[in-house]
Coordinates of C-alpha atoms in Angstrom, one line a residue:
M231 CA -153.2 36.8 75.7
I232 CA -153.5 35.3 72.2
R233 CA -156.8 37.0 71.6
F234 CA -155.5 40.3 73.1
F235 CA -152.6 40.6 70.8
A236 CA -154.7 39.4 67.8
E237 CA -157.3 42.2 68.5
H238 CA -154.6 44.8 69.2
P239 CA -151.8 44.3 66.6
T240 CA -150.4 47.7 67.5
A241 CA -149.6 46.4 71.0
A242 CA -147.8 43.4 69.5
N243 CA -145.8 45.7 67.3
L244 CA -144.9 47.9 70.2
L245 CA -143.8 44.9 72.2
M246 CA -141.5 43.7 69.4
L247 CA -140.1 47.3 69.1
L248 CA -139.5 47.4 72.8
L249 CA -137.6 44.1 72.7
I250 CA -135.4 45.5 69.9
I251 CA -134.7 48.7 71.7
M252 CA -133.8 46.9 74.9
G253 CA -131.3 44.7 73.0
V254 CA -129.7 47.6 71.1
S255 CA -129.3 49.6 74.3
V256 CA -127.1 47.0 75.9
L257 CA -125.0 45.9 72.9
P258 CA -122.2 48.5 73.5
D259 CA -121.8 47.3 77.1
I260 CA -121.5 43.6 76.5
K261 CA -117.8 42.6 76.9
R262 CA -116.0 40.6 74.2
E263 CA -113.4 38.1 75.1
T264 CA -111.9 34.8 73.8
F265 CA -113.2 32.4 76.5
P266 CA -115.8 32.9 79.3
V267 CA -114.3 33.7 82.7
I268 CA -113.4 30.5 84.6
K269 CA -113.2 30.7 88.3
A270 CA -110.1 28.7 89.1
Y271 CA -110.7 28.5 92.9
T272 CA -106.9 28.2 93.1
V273 CA -104.3 30.1 95.1
D274 CA -100.6 30.3 94.1
I275 CA -98.0 30.9 96.8
T276 CA -94.6 31.8 95.6
V277 CA -91.7 32.1 98.0
P278 CA -88.2 33.1 96.6
Y279 CA -85.3 31.6 98.5
P280 CA -82.1 32.9 96.9
G281 CA -79.1 30.6 96.7
A282 CA -81.1 27.5 97.8
S283 CA -81.1 24.1 96.1
P284 CA -84.3 22.3 95.4
L285 CA -83.7 20.1 98.4
D286 CA -83.2 23.1 100.7
V287 CA -86.4 24.7 99.3
E288 CA -88.3 21.4 100.0
K289 CA -87.2 21.3 103.6
G290 CA -87.2 25.0 104.4
I291 CA -90.3 26.2 102.5
C292 CA -92.5 23.4 101.2
L293 CA -92.8 21.4 104.4
P294 CA -93.7 24.4 106.6
L295 CA -96.3 25.6 104.0
E296 CA -98.0 22.2 103.8
D297 CA -98.1 21.9 107.6
A298 CA -99.6 25.4 108.0
L299 CA -102.3 24.8 105.4
D300 CA -103.5 21.4 106.8
G301 CA -106.2 22.9 108.9
I302 CA -108.0 25.0 106.2
S303 CA -111.5 23.9 105.2
F304 CA -112.6 23.1 101.6
I305 CA -109.1 22.3 100.3
E306 CA -109.4 19.9 97.3
E307 CA -105.7 19.5 96.7
K308 CA -102.4 21.2 97.4
S309 CA -99.0 20.7 95.9
C310 CA -95.6 22.3 96.3
E311 CA -92.9 22.4 93.6
A312 CA -89.3 23.0 94.8
R313 CA -87.1 24.7 92.3
Q314 CA -83.7 26.3 92.4
N315 CA -84.1 29.5 94.5
L316 CA -87.9 29.2 94.4
S317 CA -90.9 27.4 95.9
L318 CA -94.2 27.3 94.1
M319 CA -97.2 26.2 96.1
T320 CA -100.7 25.6 94.5
V321 CA -103.8 25.3 96.7
K322 CA -107.2 24.5 95.1
M323 CA -110.5 24.9 96.8
L324 CA -113.7 22.8 96.5
E325 CA -116.4 24.6 94.5
Q326 CA -118.7 24.4 97.5
G327 CA -116.6 26.7 99.6
D328 CA -116.5 30.5 99.9
F329 CA -113.4 31.6 97.9
D330 CA -113.0 35.0 99.6
Q331 CA -113.0 33.3 103.0
F332 CA -110.7 30.6 101.6
M333 CA -108.2 33.3 100.4
D334 CA -108.2 35.0 103.8
D335 CA -107.6 31.7 105.5
V336 CA -104.6 30.9 103.3
K337 CA -103.1 34.3 103.8
S338 CA -103.5 34.0 107.6
A339 CA -101.9 30.6 107.6
V340 CA -98.9 31.7 105.6
D341 CA -98.5 34.9 107.6
G342 CA -98.4 32.7 110.8
I343 CA -95.4 30.7 109.6
A344 CA -92.4 31.7 111.8
D345 CA -89.8 29.1 110.9
F346 CA -89.0 30.0 107.3
P347 CA -85.2 30.2 106.6
E348 CA -83.7 33.6 107.3
L349 CA -82.8 34.2 103.6
A350 CA -86.2 33.4 102.4
E351 CA -88.1 36.4 101.0
E352 CA -91.7 37.4 101.7
P353 CA -94.3 35.0 100.3
I354 CA -96.3 36.2 97.3
I355 CA -100.0 35.0 97.4
T356 CA -102.0 35.4 94.2
E357 CA -105.4 34.2 92.9
R358 CA -105.2 32.3 89.7
G359 CA -107.4 33.0 86.7
R360 CA -108.1 36.6 87.3
T361 CA -106.6 37.7 84.0
Q362 CA -106.7 36.5 80.3
N363 CA -104.2 37.0 77.6
V364 CA -105.3 39.3 74.8
V365 CA -102.4 40.0 72.6
S366 CA -98.6 40.2 72.6
V367 CA -96.3 42.7 70.9
A368 CA -92.8 41.8 69.8
L369 CA -90.2 44.6 69.9
T370 CA -87.2 43.7 67.8
A371 CA -84.0 45.6 67.3
D372 CA -80.3 44.7 66.7
I373 CA -79.1 46.5 69.8
P374 CA -77.6 45.3 73.1
Q375 CA -80.0 43.4 75.4
A376 CA -79.8 46.1 78.1
E377 CA -80.8 48.9 75.6
L378 CA -83.6 46.7 74.2
K379 CA -85.0 46.2 77.7
N380 CA -84.8 50.0 78.4
L381 CA -86.7 50.7 75.2
A382 CA -89.3 48.0 76.0
E383 CA -89.8 49.6 79.4
V384 CA -90.6 53.0 77.8
I385 CA -93.1 51.4 75.4
K386 CA -94.6 49.4 78.3
Q387 CA -95.2 52.6 80.3
N388 CA -96.7 54.3 77.2
M389 CA -99.2 51.4 76.9
L390 CA -100.1 51.5 80.6
Q391 CA -101.0 55.2 80.2
H392 CA -103.8 54.3 77.8
P393 CA -107.2 54.0 79.7
A394 CA -108.1 50.7 77.9
I395 CA -104.9 48.9 78.9
S396 CA -104.3 47.9 82.5
L397 CA -102.0 44.9 82.5
V398 CA -98.7 44.6 80.6
T399 CA -95.9 42.2 81.4
M400 CA -92.5 41.9 79.8
K401 CA -90.9 38.6 78.7
G402 CA -87.5 37.8 77.2
F403 CA -85.1 38.9 80.0
S404 CA -83.8 37.3 83.2
N405 CA -82.7 39.3 86.2
R406 CA -80.6 42.3 85.3
Q407 CA -77.0 42.4 86.6
L408 CA -74.2 44.8 86.8
R409 CA -71.2 42.4 86.4
I410 CA -67.8 43.6 87.7
Q411 CA -64.8 42.0 86.0
V412 CA -61.4 42.5 87.6
S413 CA -58.1 41.1 86.3
Q414 CA -55.6 39.4 88.6
Q415 CA -53.0 42.0 87.7
H416 CA -55.1 44.8 89.2
L417 CA -55.9 42.8 92.3
R418 CA -52.2 42.1 92.9
R419 CA -51.2 45.7 92.2
Y420 CA -53.5 46.9 95.1
S421 CA -53.0 43.9 97.3
L422 CA -56.7 42.9 97.0
D423 CA -58.6 39.7 96.8
L424 CA -62.1 39.3 95.4
Q425 CA -63.7 39.1 98.9
Q426 CA -62.1 42.3 100.0
L427 CA -63.2 44.1 96.9
A428 CA -66.8 42.8 97.4
N429 CA -66.8 44.0 101.0
I430 CA -65.6 47.5 99.9
I431 CA -68.4 47.7 97.3
A432 CA -71.0 46.4 99.7
K433 CA -70.2 49.0 102.3
Q434 CA -70.7 51.9 99.9
N435 CA -73.6 50.5 97.9
V436 CA -76.4 50.6 100.4
D437 CA -80.0 51.4 100.8
L438 CA -81.1 51.3 104.5
P439 CA -83.9 52.8 106.6
L440 CA -82.7 55.2 109.4
G441 CA -85.9 55.3 111.4
S442 CA -88.2 58.3 111.8
I443 CA -88.4 61.8 113.4
E444 CA -91.6 62.6 115.2
T445 CA -92.7 66.3 115.3
N446 CA -95.9 68.1 116.3
Y447 CA -96.8 68.5 112.7
A448 CA -95.7 65.3 111.0
D449 CA -93.7 62.1 111.2
V450 CA -90.7 62.1 108.9
Q451 CA -89.2 58.8 107.6
L452 CA -85.5 58.8 107.1
R453 CA -83.6 56.6 104.7
F454 CA -80.0 56.4 103.5
N455 CA -79.8 55.6 99.8
D456 CA -76.5 55.3 98.1
E457 CA -77.4 52.3 95.9
R458 CA -75.5 52.2 92.5
S459 CA -77.9 51.1 89.8
S460 CA -76.0 52.0 86.6
V461 CA -72.6 51.4 85.1
S462 CA -71.5 55.0 85.4
S463 CA -72.5 55.4 89.1
L464 CA -70.9 52.1 90.0
A465 CA -67.7 53.1 88.2
E466 CA -67.5 56.2 90.4
L467 CA -67.4 54.2 93.6
V468 CA -64.1 54.9 95.5
I469 CA -61.9 51.8 96.3
F470 CA -58.9 53.6 97.8
K471 CA -58.1 57.1 98.9
G472 CA -54.5 58.2 99.3
E473 CA -53.0 60.7 101.8
Q474 CA -52.7 63.3 99.1
G475 CA -56.4 63.1 98.2
N476 CA -55.8 60.9 95.1
E477 CA -58.5 58.3 94.6
V478 CA -58.7 54.9 92.9
R479 CA -62.2 54.3 91.7
L480 CA -63.8 51.0 90.7
G481 CA -63.9 52.0 87.0
D482 CA -60.1 52.4 87.1
I483 CA -59.5 48.7 88.0
A484 CA -62.6 46.9 86.7
T485 CA -64.7 46.5 83.7
I486 CA -68.4 46.9 84.5
V487 CA -70.9 45.2 82.2
D488 CA -74.7 45.8 82.2
T489 CA -76.0 42.3 81.4
F490 CA -78.5 39.7 82.5
E491 CA -78.2 36.7 84.9
L492 CA -79.1 34.0 82.3
A493 CA -77.9 34.5 78.8
E494 CA -80.1 31.7 77.5
D495 CA -83.3 33.4 78.8
K496 CA -84.2 35.4 75.7
V497 CA -86.7 35.8 72.9
T498 CA -86.2 36.0 69.2
F499 CA -88.7 37.1 66.6
N500 CA -88.1 36.5 62.9
G501 CA -84.5 35.8 63.7
H502 CA -83.9 39.0 65.7
P503 CA -83.5 39.7 69.4
A504 CA -86.9 40.7 70.8
A505 CA -88.7 41.9 73.9
L506 CA -92.2 40.4 74.3
L507 CA -94.9 42.7 75.8
K508 CA -97.9 40.6 76.9
I509 CA -101.1 42.6 77.3
N510 CA -103.7 40.9 79.5
K511 CA -107.2 41.8 80.6
N512 CA -109.2 41.8 83.8
T513 CA -112.7 40.3 83.8
I514 CA -114.2 43.7 83.3
D515 CA -112.2 44.6 80.2
D516 CA -113.2 44.2 76.6
S517 CA -110.7 42.3 74.4
L518 CA -111.4 44.0 71.1
N519 CA -111.2 47.5 72.7
I520 CA -107.8 46.5 74.1
L521 CA -106.7 45.3 70.6
V522 CA -107.7 48.6 69.0
A523 CA -105.8 50.5 71.7
V524 CA -102.7 48.4 71.1
E525 CA -102.8 48.9 67.4
D526 CA -103.1 52.7 67.9
I527 CA -100.1 52.7 70.2
I528 CA -98.0 50.7 67.8
E529 CA -98.9 53.1 65.0
Q530 CA -97.8 56.1 67.1
E531 CA -94.6 54.4 68.4
L532 CA -93.5 53.4 64.9
K533 CA -93.5 57.0 63.9
K534 CA -91.0 57.9 66.7
L535 CA -88.8 54.8 66.7
P536 CA -85.5 54.9 64.7
E537 CA -84.9 52.8 61.6
G538 CA -84.2 49.1 62.4
V539 CA -86.6 49.0 65.4
S540 CA -90.0 47.3 64.7
L541 CA -93.2 46.5 66.6
A542 CA -95.4 43.6 65.6
I543 CA -98.5 42.0 67.0
T544 CA -98.2 38.3 67.8
Q545 CA -100.2 35.7 69.8
D546 CA -103.5 37.5 69.0
A547 CA -106.2 35.8 71.1
T548 CA -108.9 38.1 69.8
S549 CA -108.8 36.9 66.3
I550 CA -111.0 33.9 67.3
V551 CA -113.7 36.3 68.7
K552 CA -113.7 38.5 65.6
D553 CA -114.0 35.4 63.3
R554 CA -116.9 34.0 65.4
I555 CA -118.7 37.4 65.3
N556 CA -118.2 37.7 61.6
M557 CA -119.5 34.1 61.1
L558 CA -122.5 34.8 63.2
M559 CA -123.4 37.9 61.2
R560 CA -122.9 36.2 57.9
N561 CA -125.1 33.2 58.9
A562 CA -127.7 35.5 60.4
W563 CA -128.1 37.5 57.1
Q564 CA -128.0 34.4 55.0
G565 CA -130.6 32.8 57.3
L566 CA -132.8 35.8 57.1
L567 CA -132.7 36.0 53.3
L568 CA -133.2 32.2 52.8
V569 CA -136.1 32.0 55.3
F570 CA -137.8 35.1 53.7
A571 CA -137.4 33.6 50.2
V572 CA -138.8 30.2 51.2
M573 CA -141.7 31.6 53.2
W574 CA -142.5 33.9 50.2
L575 CA -142.8 30.9 48.0
F576 CA -145.5 29.3 50.2
F577 CA -147.1 32.3 52.0
S578 CA -147.7 36.0 51.4
I579 CA -145.0 38.6 51.9
R580 CA -146.6 39.6 55.2
Y581 CA -146.2 36.1 56.6
A582 CA -142.6 36.0 55.4
F583 CA -141.8 39.3 57.0
W584 CA -143.2 38.5 60.4
V585 CA -141.5 35.1 60.5
V586 CA -138.1 36.6 59.6
M587 CA -138.6 39.3 62.3
G588 CA -138.2 36.5 64.8
L589 CA -134.5 36.4 64.3
P590 CA -133.4 40.0 65.1
V591 CA -136.1 40.3 67.8
S592 CA -135.0 37.1 69.6
F593 CA -131.3 37.8 69.4
L594 CA -131.6 41.4 70.5
A595 CA -134.0 40.6 73.4
S596 CA -131.8 37.7 74.5
A597 CA -128.8 40.0 74.4
F598 CA -130.6 42.2 77.0
L599 CA -131.1 39.2 79.2
L600 CA -127.6 37.8 78.8
S601 CA -126.0 41.2 79.7
H602 CA -127.8 41.1 83.0
L603 CA -126.7 37.5 83.6
G604 CA -123.1 38.4 83.1
I605 CA -122.7 36.4 79.8
T606 CA -120.1 37.9 77.5
I607 CA -119.5 37.6 73.7
N608 CA -116.9 34.8 73.5
M609 CA -116.2 31.6 71.6
I610 CA -118.7 29.5 73.6
S611 CA -121.6 31.9 73.5
M612 CA -121.0 32.4 69.8
V613 CA -121.3 28.6 69.3
A614 CA -124.6 28.7 71.2
L615 CA -125.9 31.5 69.1
L616 CA -125.0 29.7 65.9
L617 CA -126.9 26.6 67.2
A618 CA -129.8 28.9 68.0
L619 CA -130.0 30.1 64.4
G620 CA -131.2 26.7 63.3
I621 CA -134.0 26.3 65.8
L622 CA -135.3 29.7 67.0
M623 CA -137.7 30.4 64.1
D624 CA -139.4 27.0 64.1
D625 CA -142.2 28.2 66.4
A626 CA -143.0 31.2 64.2
I627 CA -143.1 29.1 61.0
V628 CA -145.4 26.5 62.6
I629 CA -147.8 29.1 64.0
S630 CA -147.8 31.0 60.7
E631 CA -148.6 27.9 58.7
S632 CA -151.4 27.0 61.1
I633 CA -152.9 30.5 60.8
G634 CA -152.6 30.3 57.0
S635 CA -154.5 27.0 56.9
Q636 CA -157.3 28.5 59.0
I637 CA -157.7 31.4 56.6
K638 CA -157.9 28.9 53.7
K639 CA -160.8 27.3 55.5
G640 CA -162.7 30.7 55.3
L641 CA -162.1 32.1 58.8
K642 CA -161.5 35.8 59.1
P643 CA -158.0 37.0 60.0
L644 CA -158.8 37.6 63.7
A645 CA -160.5 34.2 64.2
A646 CA -157.8 32.5 62.1
A647 CA -155.0 34.0 64.3
V648 CA -156.7 32.8 67.5
E649 CA -157.8 29.4 66.2
G650 CA -154.5 28.7 64.3
T651 CA -152.4 29.5 67.4
K652 CA -154.6 27.4 69.7
A653 CA -154.3 24.5 67.3
V654 CA -150.5 24.3 67.6
A655 CA -150.0 25.8 71.0
S656 CA -149.6 22.5 72.8
G657 CA -147.2 21.2 70.3
V658 CA -145.1 24.4 70.3
V659 CA -145.0 24.6 74.1
S660 CA -144.1 20.9 74.4
S661 CA -141.3 21.3 71.9
F662 CA -140.0 24.3 73.9
I663 CA -140.2 22.4 77.2
T664 CA -138.4 19.4 75.6
T665 CA -135.6 21.6 74.4
L666 CA -135.5 23.3 77.8
C667 CA -135.1 19.9 79.6
I668 CA -132.4 18.7 77.3
F669 CA -130.1 21.8 77.7
T670 CA -130.9 22.5 81.3
G671 CA -128.8 19.5 82.5
L672 CA -125.6 21.2 81.1
M673 CA -126.1 24.0 83.7
F674 CA -125.3 21.7 86.6
L675 CA -122.0 20.4 85.4
E676 CA -119.1 21.1 87.9
G677 CA -115.5 21.9 87.4
D678 CA -113.8 24.0 84.7
I679 CA -115.6 22.2 81.9
G680 CA -118.9 22.8 83.6
Q681 CA -118.2 26.6 83.9
I682 CA -117.5 26.7 80.2
L683 CA -120.4 24.5 78.9
K684 CA -123.0 26.2 81.1
V685 CA -122.8 29.2 78.8
I686 CA -124.4 27.2 76.0
P687 CA -127.7 26.3 77.7
I688 CA -128.0 29.8 79.2
V689 CA -127.7 31.4 75.8
L690 CA -129.9 28.8 74.0
I691 CA -132.7 28.9 76.7
S692 CA -132.8 32.7 76.6
V693 CA -133.0 32.8 72.8
I694 CA -135.7 30.2 72.4
T695 CA -137.7 31.7 75.3
V696 CA -137.8 35.1 73.7
S697 CA -138.5 33.4 70.4
L698 CA -141.6 31.6 71.9
V699 CA -143.0 34.8 73.3
E700 CA -142.3 36.6 70.0
A701 CA -143.9 33.8 68.0

């Protein structure tokens, strides 16, 4: 192979050009994110239990859940946290198991529980670690909380309409409530107590299924919906109706306030009430593309929002990725120039050029390999590439120096290329194998830290392998 490429330099040039083209072709498709995706192998089970104390949640929810999950294979640990009105169960699987099968087993076990309390709601089963935080947007305005939330909902829907944004959650508000306040004077005037008033409201504020009608052409689902979800609609609810047709409505005897369950559950930004819109990404999304989309939406919304309402980016997790990419580009160009200058001092310009070519060729060709291995551009892979900058051109420099020494001995270029490469081939290959052995061990670490650190050897090995071939 050494003699073939020495006798056919055009083939060597074409090979390097091919490696460059392969790398450039996949660069737009490589995802950029803050951290590599970590498979959590963890399932979260949330069971709402309205009106229950932590002790009731422990007895009614946690204990049945733990009993139901006892027979599932590959469970590493499970724990249940009993809170007011809520149970949070965490189940973690051993890495040796099949997570899809594990998830199905957990769902089947939870669905099979028949002794949950009557007031307990349907369990919510989710896989942990499927999303990553990208950026948050703070919406601030000196307006009532209810209006602020309505405005935030509109902006949230506008964000979700963008093709690059798929996950947006809102923070800063507890459960919304329509609070009815009635004075004792009005209750005595109409001979009512609070329980009677609550029953009257409940009978008229309903949303119930009525079954279905089967026809030869279609099945029609029937539902009775008279649920009051606004202050105005609730105020129109009839409390009494006289013989002459006169009516007493809820708005006549009560003050209805659109508010939230927990006044302390709120967010402030720069001293102003705020709604926090958190934009997350799936494993297939690109963080920097999402950031660009969010910035465009903010710019468009600010043109339409009234004075006193502002949108600001906060908790930007993509800044680290951008900083690492910029650092890598600066170091790469600086390394190219410095290596070229040093090589020019000791060898001819042709030697310097071909040694320097090892950097872009190795990086671009390894990008092609990494894209097919599912490695993304993130903080950890950037660290590995920065480490590779210092070692990937050693082979080319050693081989070039050996060829130069053979030419000084009087050999012709072809013979010098062959003999010079043979003279250092064993040392270059042994150096490559030594580096390979050192970093390969990191690929077999287990746990979350192992999933993070294994990116470093994969990137380094791919770069130095391409560098060896190129050299």
